[in-house]
Amino acid sequence: MHNPDDELEEELRRLAASRDPVPAQLHQAAVDAFLWRDIDAEIAELVYDSLLDTDAASLVRGPADQRLVSFAAGGMTIDLEVTSAGPGRTVMGQITPPQRATVDIRHPQDTVTVEADDLGRFRSGPLPRGPASLRLRPPPDAAGPAVITDWIAL
Amino acid sequence: MAVNPDDTGQLVRGAAGGDEIAWRGLVDRFSGLVWAVARAHRLANADAADVYQTTWLRLAEHIRRIDHPDRVGAWLATAARRECLQSLRVAGRTLPTDDMDRLDLTPVTGNPTEDAVLAAEQEREDADRAAVVWRALDRLPARCRELLRVLMASPPPSYAEVAAALGLPLGSIGPTRARCLRQLREEVAGITGGASSSN
């Protein structure tokens, strides 16, 4: 069995393994990703991301350093405006229908908690770039499960 | 029943049930593929790291709702590709990386006994060949470079995974692979002045 194409592909594979392997700390981060699951929460799926919107109209919708992202779960929508702030990012959010909630902004190094007001609005301080997911907890006097958003790279 | 690490469907179902060993099996199986997708899109280190991490966090969150557990590799490749396209569109993050910069081809020098000299010679030849192939890869048209970088993942990805990683039709992978490997050979021959080894 001497298929020259297969042999060359194997040589390339060895080359990639020695020249450009998966960094060990990233492999470990992938293993640790399992610990971030929240099996009781409802997942809000990513339904819009201006970065993936190739519709020409979106190009005039806002400044280039502003990204609009929407998540939906059941009857709830979470709209985010992500702004680059130097090396970091800030997030302004709107929960629809408007409601109070405690918002955990989760990223692999840390979790930052902010409060959404009666109108469902919230705002973060500076956040590091990288993966992030929001976890919305209803106020103590309201029933309902927590909602977590899909992970996105800020 | 022990989980078979070659049965990805079983690994997905195990992880969905909370089995950390099964999850680890998935990471071991597809870590190289997710990294290769990021590299095929020429993302620099920090961006490739974001794509890689975000992709795995998304899978962990969605693990109980994967429609086709045996096709989780294609799911990961698709998710990673989408993250790459987002990353490439973020202003100021579009500087491509050049894998060539990562090469370290300094010959190893050891004790000058005869064996060591021969070993060093062999090592230098291997390094020369590696450098030539690496350079040849870089000279290929973007589409070939991308395809080969994904195919180079360890363990080898399926054609369905490669197609998902690059947004290409499944039927095009085989013929494109053959054409790109031929072009790679020609580039290698060009660099070595036609005096390269048979492959």
mmCIF file of C-alpha atoms in Angstrom:
data_model
loop_
_atom_site.group_PDB
_atom_site.id
_atom_site.type_symbol
_atom_site.label_atom_id
_atom_site.label_comp_id
_atom_site.label_asym_id
_atom_site.label_seq_id
_atom_site.Cartn_x
_atom_site.Cartn_y
_atom_site.Cartn_z
ATOM 1 C CA MET A 1 0.000 0.000 0.000
ATOM 2 C CA HIS A 2 2.075 2.895 -1.292
ATOM 3 C CA ASN A 3 -0.250 5.645 -2.283
ATOM 4 C CA PRO A 4 2.019 8.683 -2.803
ATOM 5 C CA ASP A 5 -0.787 11.112 -1.950
ATOM 6 C CA ASP A 6 -1.479 9.368 1.356
ATOM 7 C CA GLU A 7 2.242 9.339 2.143
ATOM 8 C CA LEU A 8 2.607 13.039 1.431
ATOM 9 C CA GLU A 9 -0.462 13.799 3.539
ATOM 10 C CA GLU A 10 1.054 11.803 6.416
ATOM 11 C CA GLU A 11 4.284 13.763 6.064
ATOM 12 C CA LEU A 12 2.277 16.995 6.263
ATOM 13 C CA ARG A 13 0.507 15.701 9.365
ATOM 14 C CA ARG A 14 3.829 15.013 11.104
ATOM 15 C CA LEU A 15 5.013 18.446 10.055
ATOM 16 C CA ALA A 16 1.932 20.175 11.502
ATOM 17 C CA ALA A 17 2.257 18.170 14.727
ATOM 18 C CA SER A 18 5.826 19.359 15.223
ATOM 19 C CA ARG A 19 5.610 22.911 13.817
ATOM 20 C CA ASP A 20 2.141 24.038 14.844
ATOM 21 C CA PRO A 21 0.671 21.788 17.554
ATOM 22 C CA VAL A 22 -2.360 22.703 19.683
ATOM 23 C CA PRO A 23 -0.908 24.697 22.609
ATOM 24 C CA ALA A 24 -1.108 22.568 25.770
ATOM 25 C CA GLN A 25 -2.925 25.231 27.799
ATOM 26 C CA LEU A 26 -5.618 25.469 25.114
ATOM 27 C CA HIS A 27 -6.140 21.720 25.104
ATOM 28 C CA GLN A 28 -6.622 21.962 28.875
ATOM 29 C CA ALA A 29 -9.065 24.867 28.409
ATOM 30 C CA ALA A 30 -11.125 22.637 26.113
ATOM 31 C CA VAL A 31 -11.188 19.911 28.779
ATOM 32 C CA ASP A 32 -12.236 22.539 31.374
ATOM 33 C CA ALA A 33 -15.019 23.858 29.106
ATOM 34 C CA PHE A 34 -17.114 20.942 30.367
ATOM 35 C CA LEU A 35 -17.217 22.536 33.830
ATOM 36 C CA TRP A 36 -19.021 25.632 32.489
ATOM 37 C CA ARG A 37 -22.179 23.743 31.571
ATOM 38 C CA ASP A 38 -25.316 24.854 33.381
ATOM 39 C CA ILE A 39 -27.732 22.008 32.824
ATOM 40 C CA ASP A 40 -30.677 23.659 34.583
ATOM 41 C CA ALA A 41 -30.604 26.852 32.545
ATOM 42 C CA GLU A 42 -32.455 27.552 29.342
ATOM 43 C CA ILE A 43 -30.166 28.313 26.381
ATOM 44 C CA ALA A 44 -30.640 31.554 24.443
ATOM 45 C CA GLU A 45 -29.388 30.886 20.918
ATOM 46 C CA LEU A 46 -27.450 33.386 18.869
ATOM 47 C CA VAL A 47 -29.953 34.638 16.270
ATOM 48 C CA TYR A 48 -28.160 37.701 14.873
ATOM 49 C CA ASP A 49 -24.575 38.900 14.694
ATOM 50 C CA SER A 50 -23.708 42.017 12.707
ATOM 51 C CA LEU A 51 -20.261 40.522 12.036
ATOM 52 C CA LEU A 52 -21.893 37.779 9.982
ATOM 53 C CA ASP A 53 -24.404 40.041 8.281
ATOM 54 C CA THR A 54 -23.305 40.327 4.667
ATOM 55 C CA ASP A 55 -26.391 42.338 3.741
ATOM 56 C CA ALA A 56 -25.067 45.585 2.261
ATOM 57 C CA ALA A 57 -27.577 47.621 4.279
ATOM 58 C CA SER A 58 -25.914 46.540 7.518
ATOM 59 C CA LEU A 59 -22.712 48.257 6.496
ATOM 60 C CA VAL A 60 -24.294 51.638 7.057
ATOM 61 C CA ARG A 61 -26.141 50.602 10.179
ATOM 62 C CA GLY A 62 -23.501 51.589 12.692
ATOM 63 C CA PRO A 63 -19.878 52.437 13.304
ATOM 64 C CA ALA A 64 -17.363 49.739 12.461
ATOM 65 C CA ASP A 65 -16.197 49.269 16.063
ATOM 66 C CA GLN A 66 -19.733 48.491 17.216
ATOM 67 C CA ARG A 67 -21.102 44.985 16.988
ATOM 68 C CA LEU A 68 -24.763 44.087 17.455
ATOM 69 C CA VAL A 69 -25.639 40.618 18.712
ATOM 70 C CA SER A 70 -29.039 39.085 19.549
ATOM 71 C CA PHE A 71 -29.989 35.954 21.458
ATOM 72 C CA ALA A 72 -33.445 34.403 21.789
ATOM 73 C CA ALA A 73 -34.910 31.886 24.228
ATOM 74 C CA GLY A 74 -38.618 31.130 24.496
ATOM 75 C CA GLY A 75 -40.316 34.528 24.444
ATOM 76 C CA MET A 76 -37.216 36.431 25.570
ATOM 77 C CA THR A 77 -34.735 38.371 23.463
ATOM 78 C CA ILE A 78 -31.384 39.703 24.629
ATOM 79 C CA ASP A 79 -29.815 42.368 22.429
ATOM 80 C CA LEU A 80 -26.193 43.354 22.976
ATOM 81 C CA GLU A 81 -24.126 46.199 21.678
ATOM 82 C CA VAL A 82 -20.435 45.322 21.965
ATOM 83 C CA THR A 83 -18.002 48.212 21.723
ATOM 84 C CA SER A 84 -14.222 47.989 21.504
ATOM 85 C CA ALA A 85 -12.626 49.975 24.314
ATOM 86 C CA GLY A 86 -8.859 49.936 23.835
ATOM 87 C CA PRO A 87 -7.734 46.333 24.221
ATOM 88 C CA GLY A 88 -11.009 45.389 25.955
ATOM 89 C CA ARG A 89 -14.727 45.412 25.242
ATOM 90 C CA THR A 90 -17.816 46.914 26.886
ATOM 91 C CA VAL A 91 -21.311 45.494 26.578
ATOM 92 C CA MET A 92 -24.665 47.309 26.701
ATOM 93 C CA GLY A 93 -27.685 45.059 26.875
ATOM 94 C CA GLN A 94 -31.447 45.123 26.532
ATOM 95 C CA ILE A 95 -33.756 42.343 27.707
ATOM 96 C CA THR A 96 -37.128 42.119 25.903
ATOM 97 C CA PRO A 97 -39.792 42.035 27.248
ATOM 98 C CA PRO A 98 -38.275 44.524 29.723
ATOM 99 C CA GLN A 99 -37.606 42.992 33.118
ATOM 100 C CA ARG A 100 -35.220 43.131 36.021
ATOM 101 C CA ALA A 101 -32.539 40.430 36.210
ATOM 102 C CA THR A 102 -29.148 39.728 37.639
ATOM 103 C CA VAL A 103 -26.713 39.326 34.744
ATOM 104 C CA ASP A 104 -23.556 37.270 35.171
ATOM 105 C CA ILE A 105 -21.079 37.991 32.398
ATOM 106 C CA ARG A 106 -19.016 34.800 32.319
ATOM 107 C CA HIS A 107 -15.617 34.439 30.742
ATOM 108 C CA PRO A 108 -13.050 31.726 31.399
ATOM 109 C CA GLN A 109 -10.987 33.850 33.791
ATOM 110 C CA ASP A 110 -13.777 35.462 35.790
ATOM 111 C CA THR A 111 -17.464 36.263 36.171
ATOM 112 C CA VAL A 112 -18.676 39.875 36.418
ATOM 113 C CA THR A 113 -22.169 40.504 37.770
ATOM 114 C CA VAL A 114 -24.323 43.516 36.864
ATOM 115 C CA GLU A 115 -28.035 44.304 37.377
ATOM 116 C CA ALA A 116 -30.596 44.909 34.647
ATOM 117 C CA ASP A 117 -33.030 47.706 35.622
ATOM 118 C CA ASP A 118 -36.864 47.748 35.374
ATOM 119 C CA LEU A 119 -36.532 48.535 31.660
ATOM 120 C CA GLY A 120 -34.314 45.499 31.111
ATOM 121 C CA ARG A 121 -31.203 47.564 30.451
ATOM 122 C CA PHE A 122 -27.727 46.711 31.684
ATOM 123 C CA ARG A 123 -24.173 47.795 31.000
ATOM 124 C CA SER A 124 -20.793 46.229 31.753
ATOM 125 C CA GLY A 125 -17.512 47.826 32.659
ATOM 126 C CA PRO A 126 -14.439 46.984 30.582
ATOM 127 C CA LEU A 127 -14.211 43.260 29.815
ATOM 128 C CA PRO A 128 -11.272 41.282 28.460
ATOM 129 C CA ARG A 129 -11.557 40.054 24.867
ATOM 130 C CA GLY A 130 -12.138 36.341 24.372
ATOM 131 C CA PRO A 131 -15.056 33.939 24.927
ATOM 132 C CA ALA A 132 -18.015 35.177 26.976
ATOM 133 C CA SER A 133 -21.539 34.059 27.816
ATOM 134 C CA LEU A 134 -24.286 35.791 29.804
ATOM 135 C CA ARG A 135 -26.327 34.139 32.520
ATOM 136 C CA LEU A 136 -29.573 35.922 33.394
ATOM 137 C CA ARG A 137 -31.095 35.172 36.770
ATOM 138 C CA PRO A 138 -34.637 36.359 37.504
ATOM 139 C CA PRO A 139 -35.075 38.502 40.650
ATOM 140 C CA PRO A 140 -35.887 36.545 43.852
ATOM 141 C CA ASP A 141 -39.570 37.526 43.716
ATOM 142 C CA ALA A 142 -39.995 36.195 40.158
ATOM 143 C CA ALA A 143 -40.189 32.562 39.153
ATOM 144 C CA GLY A 144 -38.484 30.994 36.165
ATOM 145 C CA PRO A 145 -35.236 29.302 35.228
ATOM 146 C CA ALA A 146 -31.963 31.081 34.576
ATOM 147 C CA VAL A 147 -31.179 31.775 30.925
ATOM 148 C CA ILE A 148 -27.674 31.421 29.488
ATOM 149 C CA THR A 149 -26.591 32.719 26.105
ATOM 150 C CA ASP A 150 -24.471 30.949 23.535
ATOM 151 C CA TRP A 151 -20.753 31.637 23.918
ATOM 152 C CA ILE A 152 -19.377 34.291 21.615
ATOM 153 C CA ALA A 153 -15.846 35.682 21.255
ATOM 154 C CA LEU A 154 -15.917 39.300 22.430
ATOM 155 C CA MET B 1 -20.337 -0.556 29.356
ATOM 156 C CA ALA B 2 -17.009 1.094 28.606
ATOM 157 C CA VAL B 3 -17.083 3.984 26.197
ATOM 158 C CA ASN B 4 -15.274 3.250 22.952
ATOM 159 C CA PRO B 5 -13.020 6.240 22.174
ATOM 160 C CA ASP B 6 -13.367 5.621 18.426
ATOM 161 C CA ASP B 7 -17.147 5.876 18.528
ATOM 162 C CA THR B 8 -17.784 9.605 18.570
ATOM 163 C CA GLY B 9 -21.554 9.140 18.836
ATOM 164 C CA GLN B 10 -21.007 7.214 22.029
ATOM 165 C CA LEU B 11 -18.623 9.883 23.348
ATOM 166 C CA VAL B 12 -21.242 12.577 22.696
ATOM 167 C CA ARG B 13 -23.964 10.588 24.449
ATOM 168 C CA GLY B 14 -21.602 9.899 27.359
ATOM 169 C CA ALA B 15 -20.660 13.554 27.722
ATOM 170 C CA ALA B 16 -24.322 14.575 27.449
ATOM 171 C CA GLY B 17 -24.945 12.340 30.450
ATOM 172 C CA GLY B 18 -22.210 14.136 32.391
ATOM 173 C CA ASP B 19 -19.331 11.715 31.798
ATOM 174 C CA GLU B 20 -16.100 13.734 31.977
ATOM 175 C CA ILE B 21 -14.009 10.890 30.553
ATOM 176 C CA ALA B 22 -16.202 10.853 27.441
ATOM 177 C CA TRP B 23 -15.797 14.635 27.134
ATOM 178 C CA ARG B 24 -12.037 14.271 27.394
ATOM 179 C CA GLY B 25 -12.243 11.654 24.631
ATOM 180 C CA LEU B 26 -14.030 14.176 22.404
ATOM 181 C CA VAL B 27 -11.394 16.808 23.086
ATOM 182 C CA ASP B 28 -8.594 14.345 22.307
ATOM 183 C CA ARG B 29 -10.313 13.301 19.087
ATOM 184 C CA PHE B 30 -11.148 16.765 17.705
ATOM 185 C CA SER B 31 -8.748 19.208 19.338
ATOM 186 C CA GLY B 32 -6.395 19.044 16.346
ATOM 187 C CA LEU B 33 -9.250 19.611 13.895
ATOM 188 C CA VAL B 34 -10.555 22.743 15.667
ATOM 189 C CA TRP B 35 -7.028 24.171 15.854
ATOM 190 C CA ALA B 36 -6.399 23.358 12.179
ATOM 191 C CA VAL B 37 -9.583 25.187 11.154
ATOM 192 C CA ALA B 38 -8.376 28.324 12.958
ATOM 193 C CA ARG B 39 -4.917 28.013 11.385
ATOM 194 C CA ALA B 40 -6.329 27.325 7.919
ATOM 195 C CA HIS B 41 -8.030 30.720 8.184
ATOM 196 C CA ARG B 42 -4.618 32.239 8.961
ATOM 197 C CA LEU B 43 -5.607 33.549 12.364
ATOM 198 C CA ALA B 44 -2.846 34.866 14.592
ATOM 199 C CA ASN B 45 -2.220 33.162 17.931
ATOM 200 C CA ALA B 46 -4.608 35.186 20.114
ATOM 201 C CA ASP B 47 -7.466 34.976 17.600
ATOM 202 C CA ALA B 48 -6.905 31.277 16.956
ATOM 203 C CA ALA B 49 -6.994 30.737 20.732
ATOM 204 C CA ASP B 50 -10.327 32.616 21.006
ATOM 205 C CA VAL B 51 -11.854 30.587 18.179
ATOM 206 C CA TYR B 52 -10.632 27.336 19.670
ATOM 207 C CA GLN B 53 -11.892 28.095 23.183
ATOM 208 C CA THR B 54 -15.244 29.550 22.097
ATOM 209 C CA THR B 55 -15.903 26.504 19.905
ATOM 210 C CA TRP B 56 -15.339 24.074 22.779
ATOM 211 C CA LEU B 57 -17.408 26.140 25.229
ATOM 212 C CA ARG B 58 -20.257 26.134 22.706
ATOM 213 C CA LEU B 59 -20.084 22.381 22.291
ATOM 214 C CA ALA B 60 -20.094 21.873 26.076
ATOM 215 C CA GLU B 61 -23.229 24.020 26.340
ATOM 216 C CA HIS B 62 -24.954 22.248 23.424
ATOM 217 C CA ILE B 63 -23.762 18.705 24.097
ATOM 218 C CA ARG B 64 -27.213 17.458 25.122
ATOM 219 C CA ARG B 65 -28.816 18.832 21.975
ATOM 220 C CA ILE B 66 -26.549 17.579 19.194
ATOM 221 C CA ASP B 67 -28.853 16.184 16.489
ATOM 222 C CA HIS B 68 -26.345 13.747 14.970
ATOM 223 C CA PRO B 69 -23.893 12.660 17.695
ATOM 224 C CA ASP B 70 -21.827 10.636 15.209
ATOM 225 C CA ARG B 71 -21.296 13.806 13.149
ATOM 226 C CA VAL B 72 -20.079 15.982 16.011
ATOM 227 C CA GLY B 73 -16.772 16.534 14.171
ATOM 228 C CA ALA B 74 -18.592 18.349 11.376
ATOM 229 C CA TRP B 75 -20.572 20.306 14.003
ATOM 230 C CA LEU B 76 -17.292 21.450 15.579
ATOM 231 C CA ALA B 77 -15.738 22.267 12.203
ATOM 232 C CA THR B 78 -18.782 24.352 11.233
ATOM 233 C CA ALA B 79 -18.805 26.178 14.575
ATOM 234 C CA ALA B 80 -15.066 26.870 14.345
ATOM 235 C CA ARG B 81 -15.395 28.146 10.782
ATOM 236 C CA ARG B 82 -18.162 30.542 11.824
ATOM 237 C CA GLU B 83 -16.008 31.853 14.673
ATOM 238 C CA CYS B 84 -13.114 32.330 12.235
ATOM 239 C CA LEU B 85 -15.254 34.388 9.850
ATOM 240 C CA GLN B 86 -16.403 36.570 12.763
ATOM 241 C CA SER B 87 -12.852 36.984 13.973
ATOM 242 C CA LEU B 88 -11.664 38.002 10.519
ATOM 243 C CA ARG B 89 -14.344 40.685 10.340
ATOM 244 C CA VAL B 90 -13.498 42.362 13.634
ATOM 245 C CA ALA B 91 -11.678 45.594 12.897
ATOM 246 C CA GLY B 92 -8.025 45.502 13.807
ATOM 247 C CA ARG B 93 -7.908 41.748 14.138
ATOM 248 C CA THR B 94 -7.279 40.989 10.497
ATOM 249 C CA LEU B 95 -3.491 40.794 10.457
ATOM 250 C CA PRO B 96 -2.736 37.321 9.144
ATOM 251 C CA THR B 97 -0.243 35.147 10.846
ATOM 252 C CA ASP B 98 2.615 33.656 8.954
ATOM 253 C CA ASP B 99 3.372 30.184 10.168
ATOM 254 C CA MET B 100 6.804 30.534 8.586
ATOM 255 C CA ASP B 101 7.741 32.868 11.423
ATOM 256 C CA ARG B 102 7.325 29.989 13.809
ATOM 257 C CA LEU B 103 9.961 27.835 12.196
ATOM 258 C CA ASP B 104 13.021 27.046 14.216
ATOM 259 C CA LEU B 105 15.463 25.253 12.006
ATOM 260 C CA THR B 106 18.617 25.739 14.032
ATOM 261 C CA PRO B 107 20.630 22.557 13.500
ATOM 262 C CA VAL B 108 21.304 20.583 16.631
ATOM 263 C CA THR B 109 25.008 20.470 17.448
ATOM 264 C CA GLY B 110 26.256 17.779 19.826
ATOM 265 C CA ASN B 111 29.422 15.883 20.635
ATOM 266 C CA PRO B 112 31.402 15.322 17.457
ATOM 267 C CA THR B 113 31.618 11.559 17.767
ATOM 268 C CA GLU B 114 30.985 9.741 14.540
ATOM 269 C CA ASP B 115 27.494 8.576 15.478
ATOM 270 C CA ALA B 116 26.501 12.007 16.614
ATOM 271 C CA VAL B 117 27.777 13.499 13.389
ATOM 272 C CA LEU B 118 25.706 11.037 11.388
ATOM 273 C CA ALA B 119 22.676 11.651 13.582
ATOM 274 C CA ALA B 120 23.077 15.408 13.255
ATOM 275 C CA GLU B 121 23.427 15.002 9.509
ATOM 276 C CA GLN B 122 20.196 13.021 9.356
ATOM 277 C CA GLU B 123 18.464 15.531 11.559
ATOM 278 C CA ARG B 124 19.637 18.377 9.343
ATOM 279 C CA GLU B 125 18.366 16.598 6.248
ATOM 280 C CA ASP B 126 15.002 16.046 7.888
ATOM 281 C CA ALA B 127 14.890 19.683 8.943
ATOM 282 C CA ASP B 128 15.852 20.777 5.411
ATOM 283 C CA ARG B 129 13.083 18.690 3.921
ATOM 284 C CA ALA B 130 10.616 20.019 6.534
ATOM 285 C CA ALA B 131 11.626 23.598 5.801
ATOM 286 C CA VAL B 132 11.225 23.068 2.075
ATOM 287 C CA VAL B 133 7.776 21.486 2.410
ATOM 288 C CA TRP B 134 6.680 24.216 4.824
ATOM 289 C CA ARG B 135 7.840 26.899 2.410
ATOM 290 C CA ALA B 136 6.179 25.141 -0.505
ATOM 291 C CA LEU B 137 2.892 25.072 1.432
ATOM 292 C CA ASP B 138 3.101 28.796 1.906
ATOM 293 C CA ARG B 139 3.480 29.347 -1.835
ATOM 294 C CA LEU B 140 0.293 27.477 -2.717
ATOM 295 C CA PRO B 141 -2.875 29.332 -3.696
ATOM 296 C CA ALA B 142 -5.017 30.154 -0.641
ATOM 297 C CA ARG B 143 -7.601 27.477 -1.395
ATOM 298 C CA CYS B 144 -4.977 24.706 -1.481
ATOM 299 C CA ARG B 145 -3.191 25.993 1.609
ATOM 300 C CA GLU B 146 -6.478 26.062 3.540
ATOM 301 C CA LEU B 147 -7.521 22.594 2.428
ATOM 302 C CA LEU B 148 -4.158 21.018 3.210
ATOM 303 C CA ARG B 149 -3.901 22.734 6.620
ATOM 304 C CA VAL B 150 -7.232 21.163 7.649
ATOM 305 C CA LEU B 151 -6.286 17.763 6.181
ATOM 306 C CA MET B 152 -3.040 17.922 8.192
ATOM 307 C CA ALA B 153 -4.928 17.751 11.511
ATOM 308 C CA SER B 154 -4.160 14.850 13.867
ATOM 309 C CA PRO B 155 -5.942 12.467 13.930
ATOM 310 C CA PRO B 156 -6.926 12.702 10.227
ATOM 311 C CA PRO B 157 -10.314 14.406 9.709
ATOM 312 C CA SER B 158 -13.027 12.889 7.520
ATOM 313 C CA TYR B 159 -13.855 14.565 4.200
ATOM 314 C CA ALA B 160 -17.223 15.589 5.695
ATOM 315 C CA GLU B 161 -15.346 17.410 8.475
ATOM 316 C CA VAL B 162 -12.983 19.065 5.995
ATOM 317 C CA ALA B 163 -15.955 20.187 3.869
ATOM 318 C CA ALA B 164 -17.662 21.675 6.950
ATOM 319 C CA ALA B 165 -14.443 23.391 8.037
ATOM 320 C CA LEU B 166 -14.059 25.234 4.747
ATOM 321 C CA GLY B 167 -17.653 25.577 3.544
ATOM 322 C CA LEU B 168 -16.942 23.428 0.480
ATOM 323 C CA PRO B 169 -19.109 20.746 -1.186
ATOM 324 C CA LEU B 170 -18.243 17.265 0.059
ATOM 325 C CA GLY B 171 -17.691 15.954 -3.473
ATOM 326 C CA SER B 172 -15.007 18.552 -4.197
ATOM 327 C CA ILE B 173 -12.674 17.508 -1.367
ATOM 328 C CA GLY B 174 -11.148 14.409 -2.989
ATOM 329 C CA PRO B 175 -10.352 15.983 -6.387
ATOM 330 C CA THR B 176 -9.135 19.241 -4.792
ATOM 331 C CA ARG B 177 -6.878 17.289 -2.435
ATOM 332 C CA ALA B 178 -5.301 15.422 -5.373
ATOM 333 C CA ARG B 179 -4.746 18.669 -7.287
ATOM 334 C CA CYS B 180 -3.313 20.509 -4.254
ATOM 335 C CA LEU B 181 -0.909 17.687 -3.350
ATOM 336 C CA ARG B 182 0.305 17.696 -6.968
ATOM 337 C CA GLN B 183 0.856 21.447 -6.796
ATOM 338 C CA LEU B 184 2.693 21.016 -3.512
ATOM 339 C CA ARG B 185 5.049 18.509 -5.125
ATOM 340 C CA GLU B 186 5.710 20.944 -7.952
ATOM 341 C CA GLU B 187 6.506 23.744 -5.502
ATOM 342 C CA VAL B 188 8.830 21.452 -3.546
ATOM 343 C CA ALA B 189 10.584 20.492 -6.776
ATOM 344 C CA GLY B 190 10.834 24.149 -7.726
ATOM 345 C CA ILE B 191 12.479 25.075 -4.421
ATOM 346 C CA THR B 192 14.977 22.205 -4.523
ATOM 347 C CA GLY B 193 15.745 22.705 -8.207
ATOM 348 C CA GLY B 194 14.089 19.451 -9.215
ATOM 349 C CA ALA B 195 16.491 17.404 -7.068
ATOM 350 C CA SER B 196 13.906 16.445 -4.435
ATOM 351 C CA SER B 197 13.158 12.897 -3.344
ATOM 352 C CA SER B 198 10.410 10.940 -5.049
ATOM 353 C CA ASN B 199 7.527 12.239 -2.917
#
